[in-house]
Coordinates of C-alpha atoms and ligand atoms in Angstrom, one line a residue:
X249 CA 0.0 0.0 0.0
X250 CA 1.2 3.5 -0.7
X251 CA 1.7 5.9 2.1
X252 CA -1.2 8.3 2.6
X253 CA -0.6 11.7 1.2
X254 CA 0.5 14.1 4.0
X255 CA -2.7 16.1 3.5
X256 CA -4.8 13.1 4.5
X257 CA -2.7 12.2 7.6
X258 CA -4.8 12.1 10.7
X259 CA -5.1 15.4 12.4
X260 CA -2.4 16.1 15.0
X261 CA -3.5 16.1 18.6
X262 CA -5.2 19.3 19.5
X263 CA -2.8 22.1 20.4
X264 CA -3.8 22.1 24.0
X265 CA -2.7 18.5 24.4
X266 CA 0.7 19.2 22.8
X267 CA 1.4 22.3 24.8
X268 CA 4.1 21.9 27.4
X269 CA 3.4 22.6 31.0
X270 CA 5.9 24.7 32.9
X271 CA 6.1 25.3 36.6
X272 CA 7.0 28.7 38.0
X273 CA 6.9 30.3 41.5
X274 CA 6.1 34.0 42.0
X275 CA 8.9 36.1 43.5
X276 CA 6.7 37.4 46.4
X277 CA 9.5 36.8 49.0
X278 CA 12.4 36.7 46.6
X279 CA 15.6 38.4 47.8
X280 CA 19.2 37.5 48.6
X281 CA 19.3 36.7 52.3
X282 CA 22.2 34.3 52.6
X283 CA 25.2 33.2 50.4
X284 CA 25.3 29.7 49.0
X285 CA 26.9 30.5 45.6
X286 CA 29.5 33.1 44.4
X287 CA 26.9 35.2 42.7
X288 CA 25.1 35.9 46.0
X289 CA 28.3 37.4 47.6
X290 CA 27.8 41.1 48.4
X291 CA 24.2 41.0 47.2
X292 CA 22.4 40.5 50.5
X293 CA 19.4 42.8 50.6
X294 CA 20.3 44.3 47.3
X295 CA 17.6 43.1 45.0
X296 CA 14.9 45.6 43.9
X297 CA 11.5 43.9 44.5
X298 CA 9.5 45.8 41.9
X299 CA 12.0 45.2 39.2
X300 CA 12.3 41.5 40.1
X301 CA 8.5 41.2 39.9
X302 CA 8.4 43.0 36.5
X303 CA 11.3 40.7 35.1
X304 CA 9.6 37.6 36.4
X305 CA 6.2 38.6 34.9
X306 CA 7.9 39.3 31.6
X307 CA 9.5 35.9 31.6
X308 CA 6.1 34.3 32.6
X309 CA 4.4 36.0 29.7
X310 CA 7.1 34.8 27.3
X311 CA 6.8 31.2 28.5
X312 CA 3.0 31.5 28.3
X313 CA 3.2 32.1 24.6
X314 CA 4.4 28.5 24.1
X315 CA 3.3 26.6 27.3
X316 CA 0.8 26.4 30.1
X317 CA 2.3 28.0 33.1
X318 CA 1.5 26.3 36.4
X319 CA 2.2 28.1 39.7
X320 CA 3.3 26.7 43.0
X321 CA 2.5 29.2 45.8
X322 CA 5.6 30.9 47.2
X323 CA 6.3 30.7 51.0
X324 CA 7.4 33.5 53.2
X325 CA 11.0 33.0 54.5
X326 CA 12.1 31.0 51.4
X327 CA 13.6 33.6 49.1
X328 CA 15.1 31.0 46.7
X329 CA 11.8 29.1 46.1
X330 CA 11.3 31.2 43.0
X331 CA 13.9 28.9 41.3
X332 CA 11.4 26.2 40.4
X333 CA 14.0 24.2 38.4
X334 CA 15.2 23.1 41.8
X335 CA 11.8 21.6 42.8
X336 CA 12.8 18.3 41.5
X337 CA 13.4 16.2 38.4
X338 CA 10.3 15.2 36.3
X339 CA 10.1 12.3 33.8
X340 CA 6.7 11.1 32.7
X341 CA 4.5 10.8 35.8
X342 CA 7.5 10.4 38.1
X343 CA 8.9 13.3 40.2
X344 CA 12.1 13.0 42.1
X345 CA 11.9 15.8 44.7
X346 CA 15.1 17.7 45.4
X347 CA 17.3 17.1 48.4
X348 CA 19.0 20.4 48.9
X349 CA 22.6 20.6 49.9
X350 CA 22.1 23.9 51.8
X351 CA 20.1 23.9 55.0
X352 CA 18.6 27.2 53.9
X353 CA 16.7 25.6 51.1
X354 CA 15.6 22.3 52.8
X355 CA 12.3 23.7 53.9
X356 CA 11.3 24.0 50.2
X357 CA 11.4 20.2 49.9
X358 CA 8.0 19.4 51.5
X359 CA 6.3 22.3 49.6
X360 CA 7.5 21.0 46.3
X361 CA 6.7 17.4 47.3
X362 CA 3.1 18.5 48.1
X363 CA 2.8 20.3 44.8
X364 CA 3.9 17.2 42.8
X365 CA 1.6 14.9 44.8
X366 CA -1.3 17.2 44.3
X367 CA -0.7 17.2 40.5
X368 CA -0.8 13.4 40.5
X369 CA 3.0 12.7 40.1
X370 CA 4.4 9.6 41.7
X371 CA 7.0 10.7 44.1
X372 CA 10.1 8.5 43.7
X373 CA 12.0 7.8 46.9
X374 CA 15.4 9.5 47.1
X375 CA 18.1 8.8 49.8
X376 CA 18.2 11.7 52.3
X377 CA 22.0 11.5 52.6
X378 CA 22.6 12.3 48.9
X379 CA 22.1 15.9 47.9
X380 CA 20.3 16.3 44.5
X381 CA 19.0 19.6 43.2
X382 CA 16.5 18.4 40.6
X383 CA 16.4 20.0 37.2
X384 CA 19.1 22.5 38.2
X385 CA 21.5 19.5 37.7
X386 CA 19.6 16.9 35.8
X387 CA 18.8 17.7 32.2
X388 CA 17.2 15.6 29.5
X389 CA 19.0 15.5 26.2
X390 CA 16.8 16.4 23.2
X391 CA 18.6 14.2 20.7
X392 CA 20.1 11.2 22.4
X393 CA 18.2 9.0 24.9
X394 CA 20.2 10.2 27.9
X395 CA 19.9 12.4 31.0
X396 CA 22.8 14.5 31.9
X397 CA 23.5 15.0 35.6
X398 CA 25.9 17.7 37.0
X399 CA 27.6 16.8 40.3
X400 CA 30.4 18.0 42.5
X401 CA 29.0 21.3 43.5
X402 CA 25.4 20.9 44.6
X403 CA 24.3 17.4 43.6
X404 CA 26.5 14.7 45.2
X405 CA 28.9 12.6 43.2
X406 CA 26.5 9.6 43.8
X407 CA 23.5 11.5 42.3
X408 CA 23.9 10.4 38.7
X409 CA 24.0 6.7 39.5
X410 CA 21.2 7.0 42.0
X411 CA 19.0 8.9 39.5
X412 CA 19.7 6.2 36.8
X413 CA 18.5 3.5 39.1
X414 CA 15.3 5.4 39.9
X415 CA 14.3 6.5 36.4
X416 CA 15.6 3.5 34.5
X417 CA 17.2 5.6 31.8
X418 CA 20.9 6.2 31.0
X419 CA 22.3 9.0 33.2
X420 CA 25.7 10.5 32.3
X421 CA 27.4 12.3 35.2
X422 CA 29.2 15.6 34.4
X423 CA 31.6 16.9 37.0
X424 CA 31.4 20.7 37.5
X425 CA 34.7 22.4 38.3
X426 CA 34.0 26.2 38.3
X427 CA 32.0 27.4 41.4
X428 CA 30.4 30.2 39.3
X429 CA 28.7 27.4 37.4
X430 CA 27.5 25.4 40.3
X431 CA 24.4 23.9 38.8
X432 CA 24.5 22.1 35.4
X433 CA 21.8 24.4 34.0
X434 CA 24.1 27.4 34.5
X435 CA 26.6 26.2 31.8
X436 CA 24.8 23.5 29.8
X437 CA 21.6 23.6 27.8
X438 CA 20.3 20.8 25.6
X439 CA 18.2 22.2 22.8
X440 CA 15.6 20.6 20.5
X441 CA 17.0 18.3 17.8
X442 CA 20.0 17.2 19.8
X443 CA 21.7 20.6 19.9
X444 CA 23.7 21.6 22.9
X445 CA 24.8 25.0 24.0
X446 CA 27.5 24.8 26.7
X447 CA 30.5 26.4 28.3
X448 CA 33.3 23.6 28.2
X449 CA 35.6 25.1 30.8
X450 CA 32.9 24.5 33.5
X451 CA 33.6 20.7 33.2
X452 CA 36.5 18.4 33.9
X453 CA 38.2 16.7 30.9
X454 CA 36.5 13.4 31.3
X455 CA 33.1 15.1 31.3
X456 CA 34.0 17.1 28.2
X457 CA 34.9 13.9 26.5
X458 CA 31.6 12.3 27.5
X459 CA 29.7 15.2 26.0
X460 CA 31.7 15.0 22.8
X461 CA 31.0 11.3 22.5
X462 CA 27.2 11.8 22.5
X463 CA 26.7 15.2 20.9
X464 CA 28.1 15.4 17.3
X465 CA 30.5 18.3 16.6
X466 CA 28.0 20.1 14.3
X467 CA 25.4 20.3 17.0
X468 CA 27.7 21.7 19.8
X469 CA 27.4 25.4 20.4
X470 CA 30.4 26.1 22.6
X471 CA 30.1 29.5 24.2
X472 CA 32.7 31.8 25.6
X473 CA 33.2 33.1 29.1
X474 CA 31.4 36.4 28.5
X475 CA 28.3 34.7 27.3
X476 CA 28.5 32.1 30.1
X477 CA 28.7 35.0 32.6
X478 CA 25.5 36.4 31.1
X479 CA 23.9 33.0 31.9
X480 CA 23.2 32.5 28.2
X481 CA 23.2 28.7 28.9
X482 CA 20.5 29.2 31.5
X483 CA 17.9 29.3 28.7
X484 CA 14.4 27.9 28.4
X485 CA 13.9 26.0 25.1
X486 CA 10.3 26.7 24.2
X487 CA 8.3 25.8 21.1
X488 CA 8.5 29.3 19.7
X489 CA 11.6 30.8 21.3
X490 CA 14.7 30.2 23.4
X491 CA 14.3 32.6 26.4
X492 CA 17.5 33.8 28.1
X493 CA 18.7 36.6 30.3
X494 CA 21.2 37.9 27.7
X495 CA 23.5 36.8 24.9
X496 CA 26.0 38.5 22.6
X497 CA 24.9 39.3 19.1
X498 CA 27.3 36.7 17.8
X499 CA 25.7 33.9 20.0
X500 CA 22.3 35.1 19.0
X501 CA 23.2 34.7 15.4
X502 CA 24.7 31.3 15.9
X503 CA 21.4 30.2 17.5
X504 CA 19.4 31.7 14.7
X505 CA 21.6 29.9 12.1
X506 CA 20.9 26.7 14.0
X507 CA 17.1 27.3 13.6
X508 CA 16.4 28.8 17.1
X509 CA 14.7 32.1 18.0
X510 CA 16.6 33.6 20.9
X511 CA 14.5 36.1 22.9
X512 CA 16.2 38.1 25.6
X513 CA 14.3 38.5 28.9
X514 CA 16.5 40.5 31.3
X515 CA 16.7 39.0 34.8
X516 CA 19.3 41.1 36.6
X517 CA 17.6 40.8 40.0
X518 CA 17.7 37.0 39.8
X519 CA 21.3 37.0 38.6
X520 CA 22.2 38.5 42.0
X521 CA 21.0 35.2 43.5
X522 CA 22.8 33.1 40.8
X523 CA 19.8 32.2 38.7
X524 CA 18.2 33.3 35.4
X525 CA 15.5 32.1 32.9
X526 CA 15.9 28.3 33.1
X527 CA 16.3 28.3 36.9
X528 CA 13.0 30.0 37.2
X529 CA 11.1 27.3 35.3
X530 CA 10.5 23.6 35.5
X531 CA 9.1 21.6 32.6
X532 CA 6.3 19.3 33.9
X533 CA 5.5 17.5 30.7
X534 CA 8.5 15.3 30.0
X535 CA 8.5 12.0 28.2
Ligands
LIG882 N1 20.3 31.1 45.0 C1 19.9 29.8 44.4 C2 20.8 28.7 44.9 O1 22.0 29.0 45.1 C3 19.9 29.9 42.9 C4 19.4 28.6 42.3 C5 19.4 28.7 40.8 N2 18.8 27.5 40.2 C6 19.3 26.8 39.2 N3 18.5 25.9 38.7 N4 20.5 27.0 38.7 O2 20.4 27.6 45.1

């Protein structure tokens, strides 16, 4: 039998069903009140609340163009809860709730757990003694069937193997070596079609080799230190755009040449806490 003409192919699922779901948490109590990464040094009490709110709303509107935004209520006294990427790691209907390295963020754990449970996710058990900071460190590749897991700064060295056992998918550990890039999502961004934007010096040699083994040279967008410091890698890959705090014109052009549509969403207030676009979001619909 001949293949049906594309015109007669069954209709795609309604747009609503295909739309991604993205979790965010409003910055009601966001500020820098302690120092747990180098970006927070000398920034205590220095964020401007109204600007943070405007920047967050702007990012939310951008995400809402391509995805359903879900909100978890912020809690007073938890200034970093706005960084929803650290709620946990989601795959299908399984959620692995983060186990924060810093005491300051541990009270977020039950709140994120309650959110996942209320949304019908199965909560996977995670050993308390092993720090793991969710989608800040565990990122699904968009080409190969692997999950990348940063470790050595926040998530423990045992985190990649533990995650692999739980999700039953190949997890490749990547050792982070530059404290400015303390979460994998600050220096490494898998993009649709198997592309990867990353800052190689943030990794040890073995990890760089592991990346090069999986991602073909033509799909590797290696960025320089200046773009890394703008948190260009901390980007949200959406259906219609790639949202990021900032990127040089050269990097934006390279992204456009690769078929992406970079959109800048300035997030200066959140950079003071060591986070930007990707940190403020968590994709909830992952297969
Ligand atoms: N101040 C927060 C922390 O140090 C920032 C978290 C950024 N999140 C991320 N996914 N990179 O934990």
